[in-house]
Amino acid sequence: MHDSELLARTFEEKRPRLQAVAHRMLGSSEEAEDAVQEAWIRLHRYGAESVDNLDAWLTTVVGRVCLDILRARNRREELFEDHADPAPAAPADETADPEQAAMLADSVGLALLVVLDTLEPDERLAFVLHDMFAVPFNDIAAVIERSPAATRQLASRARRRVQGASPLPDLRRQHKVVSAFLTAARNGEFDRLLALLAPDVAMQADDAAVRIGAAQATHGARGVAKIFSGGAQAARLALVDGAVGAVWQSNTRTIVAFRFTVEDGRVTAIDLVAEPEQLDKLDIAVLAPSPS
């Protein structure tokens, strides 16, 4: 067998693990495949004869490629937000193909991806590589160009944020219900909204939200459904204090936060928060759109 054929076979044996690393880093099968393919191109160009530990080398390369993709993704989002209209379009993750969403949930865990999307690129890489794939901090430090101590702190910060979020099964259920609710609202699906709302659901708005047009208090599924049906066009899915909710923003500034209470697969309460002092106290992370 020629050296090139042996190298290709060896790489294919390692591809599933590399694909798993990239998928958890990026949350996208297509981007993960691109990152792994880039690792193969670099290995083919560099040659394996001078690599002492092929597993570590390939993991490092995939990590670098993923980090570049995450940083570029953040720059694109910042550029979009700087030039966006006050009413941004609905994120793609709320209208994604159900089969694709189900596959993603099965392979990685949608709830975990929801939390990982709130991390900065360096935090995400440090947490994923160390906590999920046992890559030493010294190796990760070389990827993100920081000291091992600083890398350890990044992973620790990410770990606290992941552990501080709602329990992953609960978060997954919340994501499913709130995402379906926003989609039904945008599409004007009144009956679907009724099915997602508890009969005795209550919606409360603070004084600032009332001043910009919200009703101070609305009780009952039909009343809440009437308010949302055909609306929520500018609402963006977000983590609000560790639970799945939504926000309405002007560029990057949150105007209103929607806090959802979900029990037994239905929305039982919605609180609208618009008072600036209260918004400043909330930990809000707008969820990044899933690649189409």
Short mmCIF file of C-alpha atoms in Angstrom, two decimals:
data_model
loop_
_atom_site.label_atom_id
_atom_site.label_comp_id
_atom_site.label_asym_id
_atom_site.label_seq_id
_atom_site.Cartn_x
_atom_site.Cartn_y
_atom_site.Cartn_z
CA MET A 1 0.00 0.00 0.00
CA HIS A 2 1.36 3.43 -0.95
CA ASP A 3 2.08 5.96 1.79
CA SER A 4 -0.68 8.25 0.51
CA GLU A 5 -3.23 5.42 0.67
CA LEU A 6 -2.13 4.50 4.20
CA LEU A 7 -2.40 8.13 5.29
CA ALA A 8 -5.89 8.39 3.80
CA ARG A 9 -7.03 5.20 5.56
CA THR A 10 -5.56 6.38 8.87
CA PHE A 11 -7.32 9.73 8.53
CA GLU A 12 -10.66 8.08 7.75
CA GLU A 13 -10.35 6.04 10.95
CA LYS A 14 -9.95 9.28 12.89
CA ARG A 15 -12.63 11.21 11.01
CA PRO A 16 -15.60 10.32 13.32
CA ARG A 17 -13.84 11.76 16.37
CA LEU A 18 -12.73 14.85 14.49
CA GLN A 19 -16.26 15.29 13.16
CA ALA A 20 -17.60 15.09 16.72
CA VAL A 21 -15.12 17.72 17.93
CA ALA A 22 -16.01 20.07 15.09
CA HIS A 23 -19.75 19.51 15.48
CA ARG A 24 -19.71 20.41 19.15
CA MET A 25 -17.59 23.46 18.38
CA LEU A 26 -19.75 24.73 15.53
CA GLY A 27 -23.22 23.22 15.91
CA SER A 28 -23.40 22.68 12.16
CA SER A 29 -22.84 19.43 10.28
CA GLU A 30 -21.83 21.20 7.08
CA GLU A 31 -19.32 23.49 8.78
CA ALA A 32 -17.98 20.55 10.79
CA GLU A 33 -17.39 18.59 7.59
CA ASP A 34 -15.61 21.59 6.07
CA ALA A 35 -13.36 21.90 9.13
CA VAL A 36 -12.44 18.21 9.05
CA GLN A 37 -11.77 18.37 5.32
CA GLU A 38 -9.48 21.35 5.89
CA ALA A 39 -7.58 19.27 8.46
CA TRP A 40 -7.12 16.53 5.85
CA ILE A 41 -5.82 19.06 3.31
CA ARG A 42 -3.31 20.41 5.81
CA LEU A 43 -2.20 16.91 6.82
CA HIS A 44 -1.76 15.89 3.20
CA ARG A 45 0.27 19.04 2.55
CA TYR A 46 2.31 18.84 5.74
CA GLY A 47 2.88 15.08 5.79
CA ALA A 48 2.47 12.74 8.73
CA GLU A 49 6.09 11.61 8.97
CA SER A 50 7.09 14.58 11.14
CA VAL A 51 4.02 14.36 13.43
CA ASP A 52 4.72 12.67 16.75
CA ASN A 53 1.11 12.39 17.93
CA LEU A 54 -1.31 12.35 15.00
CA ASP A 55 -4.45 12.43 17.17
CA ALA A 56 -3.28 15.51 19.04
CA TRP A 57 -2.07 17.21 15.85
CA LEU A 58 -5.35 16.67 14.02
CA THR A 59 -7.42 17.76 17.01
CA THR A 60 -5.35 20.93 17.26
CA VAL A 61 -5.78 21.68 13.57
CA VAL A 62 -9.54 21.11 13.71
CA GLY A 63 -9.68 23.31 16.80
CA ARG A 64 -7.85 26.14 15.02
CA VAL A 65 -10.11 25.89 11.97
CA CYS A 66 -13.24 25.90 14.16
CA LEU A 67 -11.95 28.86 16.14
CA ASP A 68 -11.42 30.82 12.92
CA ILE A 69 -14.98 29.97 11.82
CA LEU A 70 -16.47 31.01 15.18
CA ARG A 71 -14.55 34.29 15.21
CA ALA A 72 -15.59 35.04 11.63
CA ARG A 73 -19.18 34.20 12.55
CA ASN A 74 -19.04 36.67 15.45
CA ARG A 75 -17.58 39.37 13.22
CA ARG A 76 -20.37 38.85 10.67
CA GLU A 77 -23.00 39.10 13.40
CA GLU A 78 -21.43 42.29 14.79
CA LEU A 79 -21.29 43.80 11.31
CA PHE A 80 -24.92 42.88 10.70
CA GLU A 81 -26.00 44.32 14.04
CA ASP A 82 -24.15 47.58 13.36
CA HIS A 83 -26.09 48.06 10.10
CA ALA A 84 -29.35 46.32 10.98
CA ASP A 85 -32.76 47.95 11.07
CA PRO A 86 -34.33 48.26 14.55
CA ALA A 87 -36.55 45.25 13.75
CA PRO A 88 -34.24 42.33 12.88
CA ALA A 89 -35.50 39.35 10.96
CA ALA A 90 -36.36 36.12 12.72
CA PRO A 91 -33.33 33.92 13.38
CA ALA A 92 -33.08 30.86 11.20
CA ASP A 93 -33.03 28.45 14.14
CA GLU A 94 -36.68 29.14 14.90
CA THR A 95 -37.87 28.09 11.44
CA ALA A 96 -35.37 25.32 10.74
CA ASP A 97 -36.39 22.08 9.10
CA PRO A 98 -37.85 19.82 11.86
CA GLU A 99 -35.97 16.73 10.65
CA GLN A 100 -32.67 18.60 10.67
CA ALA A 101 -33.39 19.94 14.16
CA ALA A 102 -34.26 16.44 15.39
CA MET A 103 -31.05 15.00 13.97
CA LEU A 104 -29.05 17.75 15.62
CA ALA A 105 -30.77 17.14 18.94
CA ASP A 106 -30.05 13.41 18.74
CA SER A 107 -26.40 13.71 17.73
CA VAL A 108 -25.22 16.50 19.99
CA GLY A 109 -28.06 17.64 22.20
CA LEU A 110 -29.92 20.76 21.20
CA ALA A 111 -30.00 22.03 24.75
CA LEU A 112 -26.22 21.87 25.06
CA LEU A 113 -25.81 23.67 21.74
CA VAL A 114 -28.15 26.36 23.00
CA VAL A 115 -25.83 26.95 25.96
CA LEU A 116 -22.62 26.64 23.94
CA ASP A 117 -23.89 29.31 21.54
CA THR A 118 -23.76 31.81 24.40
CA LEU A 119 -20.01 31.32 24.94
CA GLU A 120 -17.24 33.37 23.38
CA PRO A 121 -15.21 31.46 20.75
CA ASP A 122 -12.15 30.99 22.98
CA GLU A 123 -14.33 29.87 25.90
CA ARG A 124 -16.19 27.42 23.73
CA LEU A 125 -13.03 25.88 22.33
CA ALA A 126 -11.40 25.55 25.75
CA PHE A 127 -14.52 23.97 27.28
CA VAL A 128 -15.29 21.61 24.40
CA LEU A 129 -11.74 20.37 23.86
CA HIS A 130 -10.89 19.94 27.54
CA ASP A 131 -14.17 18.89 29.17
CA MET A 132 -15.57 16.81 26.31
CA PHE A 133 -12.45 15.45 24.62
CA ALA A 134 -9.82 15.57 27.39
CA VAL A 135 -7.35 17.67 25.41
CA PRO A 136 -4.64 19.03 27.77
CA PHE A 137 -4.69 22.75 28.51
CA ASN A 138 -1.15 23.12 27.16
CA ASP A 139 -2.32 21.96 23.73
CA ILE A 140 -5.42 24.17 23.80
CA ALA A 141 -3.33 27.15 24.86
CA ALA A 142 -1.30 26.81 21.67
CA VAL A 143 -4.48 26.99 19.59
CA ILE A 144 -5.90 30.16 21.17
CA GLU A 145 -2.46 31.71 21.78
CA ARG A 146 -2.88 32.14 25.52
CA SER A 147 -1.07 30.77 28.54
CA PRO A 148 -2.18 27.41 29.96
CA ALA A 149 -3.34 29.20 33.12
CA ALA A 150 -5.48 31.64 31.12
CA THR A 151 -6.86 28.75 29.07
CA ARG A 152 -7.80 26.90 32.25
CA GLN A 153 -9.67 30.01 33.43
CA LEU A 154 -11.56 30.22 30.13
CA ALA A 155 -12.69 26.61 30.46
CA SER A 156 -13.65 27.17 34.09
CA ARG A 157 -15.70 30.26 33.18
CA ALA A 158 -17.46 28.36 30.40
CA ARG A 159 -18.11 25.43 32.72
CA ARG A 160 -19.75 27.69 35.30
CA ARG A 161 -21.95 29.23 32.64
CA VAL A 162 -23.01 25.85 31.30
CA GLN A 163 -23.67 24.48 34.77
CA GLY A 164 -25.42 27.68 35.81
CA ALA A 165 -27.93 27.45 32.99
CA SER A 166 -31.17 25.58 33.45
CA PRO A 167 -30.75 21.79 33.56
CA LEU A 168 -30.23 20.66 29.98
CA PRO A 169 -33.38 18.52 29.66
CA ASP A 170 -35.48 21.43 30.97
CA LEU A 171 -33.70 23.83 28.67
CA ARG A 172 -34.37 21.58 25.72
CA ARG A 173 -38.09 21.44 26.52
CA GLN A 174 -38.23 25.20 27.00
CA HIS A 175 -36.48 25.77 23.67
CA LYS A 176 -38.97 23.54 21.86
CA VAL A 177 -42.04 25.26 23.34
CA VAL A 178 -40.84 28.87 23.11
CA SER A 179 -39.49 28.41 19.58
CA ALA A 180 -42.78 26.85 18.47
CA PHE A 181 -44.70 29.67 20.16
CA LEU A 182 -42.75 32.40 18.36
CA THR A 183 -43.10 30.63 15.03
CA ALA A 184 -46.86 30.23 15.50
CA ALA A 185 -47.13 33.90 16.49
CA ARG A 186 -45.28 35.09 13.39
CA ASN A 187 -47.36 32.88 11.13
CA GLY A 188 -50.65 33.95 12.71
CA GLU A 189 -51.48 30.36 13.73
CA PHE A 190 -54.09 31.15 16.38
CA ASP A 191 -55.11 27.55 17.11
CA ARG A 192 -51.48 26.52 17.45
CA LEU A 193 -50.93 29.35 19.94
CA LEU A 194 -53.90 28.16 21.96
CA ALA A 195 -52.44 24.66 22.06
CA LEU A 196 -49.12 26.01 23.35
CA LEU A 197 -50.70 28.21 26.05
CA ALA A 198 -52.07 26.95 29.35
CA PRO A 199 -55.76 27.87 29.71
CA ASP A 200 -55.02 30.11 32.70
CA VAL A 201 -51.83 31.68 31.29
CA ALA A 202 -51.06 35.15 32.60
CA MET A 203 -49.06 37.86 30.87
CA GLN A 204 -47.70 40.80 32.86
CA ALA A 205 -45.87 43.89 31.62
CA ASP A 206 -43.88 46.39 33.65
CA ASP A 207 -44.56 50.13 33.41
CA ALA A 208 -41.93 50.71 30.72
CA ALA A 209 -43.42 47.97 28.52
CA VAL A 210 -46.88 49.48 29.01
CA ARG A 211 -45.59 52.89 27.92
CA ILE A 212 -44.49 51.43 24.57
CA GLY A 213 -47.81 49.73 23.94
CA ALA A 214 -48.07 46.51 25.92
CA ALA A 215 -51.13 45.62 27.98
CA GLN A 216 -50.36 45.70 31.69
CA ALA A 217 -52.06 42.38 32.39
CA THR A 218 -53.72 39.77 30.18
CA HIS A 219 -55.25 36.55 31.48
CA GLY A 220 -56.37 33.43 29.64
CA ALA A 221 -55.12 31.64 26.55
CA ARG A 222 -57.44 33.35 24.06
CA GLY A 223 -56.49 36.84 25.23
CA VAL A 224 -52.75 36.16 25.08
CA ALA A 225 -53.08 34.37 21.71
CA LYS A 226 -54.92 37.37 20.24
CA ILE A 227 -52.07 39.67 21.27
CA PHE A 228 -49.35 37.48 19.76
CA SER A 229 -51.12 36.11 16.66
CA GLY A 230 -49.43 37.70 13.65
CA GLY A 231 -46.94 39.50 15.87
CA ALA A 232 -43.54 38.84 17.43
CA GLN A 233 -41.96 39.51 14.03
CA ALA A 234 -38.93 41.18 15.62
CA ALA A 235 -38.60 38.90 18.65
CA ARG A 236 -35.37 36.92 18.86
CA LEU A 237 -34.95 33.69 20.77
CA ALA A 238 -32.61 34.22 23.74
CA LEU A 239 -31.47 32.89 27.07
CA VAL A 240 -32.84 35.18 29.78
CA ASP A 241 -31.28 34.44 33.17
CA GLY A 242 -30.55 30.88 32.07
CA ALA A 243 -34.04 30.10 30.76
CA VAL A 244 -35.24 30.19 27.16
CA GLY A 245 -37.12 33.39 26.37
CA ALA A 246 -37.05 36.12 23.78
CA VAL A 247 -35.96 39.71 23.30
CA TRP A 248 -36.84 42.64 21.10
CA GLN A 249 -33.74 44.66 20.29
CA SER A 250 -32.70 47.79 18.48
CA ASN A 251 -29.35 46.84 17.01
CA THR A 252 -27.65 45.25 20.05
CA ARG A 253 -29.65 47.07 22.74
CA THR A 254 -32.47 45.10 24.35
CA ILE A 255 -35.73 47.07 24.49
CA VAL A 256 -37.99 44.34 25.87
CA ALA A 257 -37.19 40.94 27.37
CA PHE A 258 -39.89 38.24 27.28
CA ARG A 259 -39.58 35.84 30.20
CA PHE A 260 -41.49 32.59 29.60
CA THR A 261 -42.54 30.10 32.24
CA VAL A 262 -43.04 26.65 30.69
CA GLU A 263 -44.71 23.79 32.54
CA ASP A 264 -45.82 20.43 31.12
CA GLY A 265 -45.16 21.56 27.55
CA ARG A 266 -47.23 24.75 27.75
CA VAL A 267 -46.55 28.40 28.46
CA THR A 268 -48.06 29.28 31.84
CA ALA A 269 -46.76 32.84 32.21
CA ILE A 270 -45.09 35.58 30.15
CA ASP A 271 -43.44 38.58 31.80
CA LEU A 272 -42.43 41.59 29.72
CA VAL A 273 -39.46 43.49 31.14
CA ALA A 274 -38.58 46.88 29.65
CA GLU A 275 -37.42 48.97 32.60
CA PRO A 276 -33.75 49.77 31.82
CA GLU A 277 -32.62 49.13 35.41
CA GLN A 278 -34.27 45.70 35.38
CA LEU A 279 -32.90 44.84 31.94
CA ASP A 280 -29.38 45.64 33.16
CA LYS A 281 -29.79 43.03 35.89
CA LEU A 282 -30.77 40.26 33.46
CA ASP A 283 -28.23 37.89 31.96
CA ILE A 284 -29.30 37.95 28.31
CA ALA A 285 -27.68 35.96 25.53
CA VAL A 286 -29.29 36.13 22.09
CA LEU A 287 -28.97 32.73 20.47
CA ALA A 288 -26.93 32.63 17.29
CA PRO A 289 -28.80 31.55 14.17
CA SER A 290 -28.19 27.97 13.05
CA PRO A 291 -26.48 27.77 9.64
CA SER A 292 -28.94 27.19 6.84
#
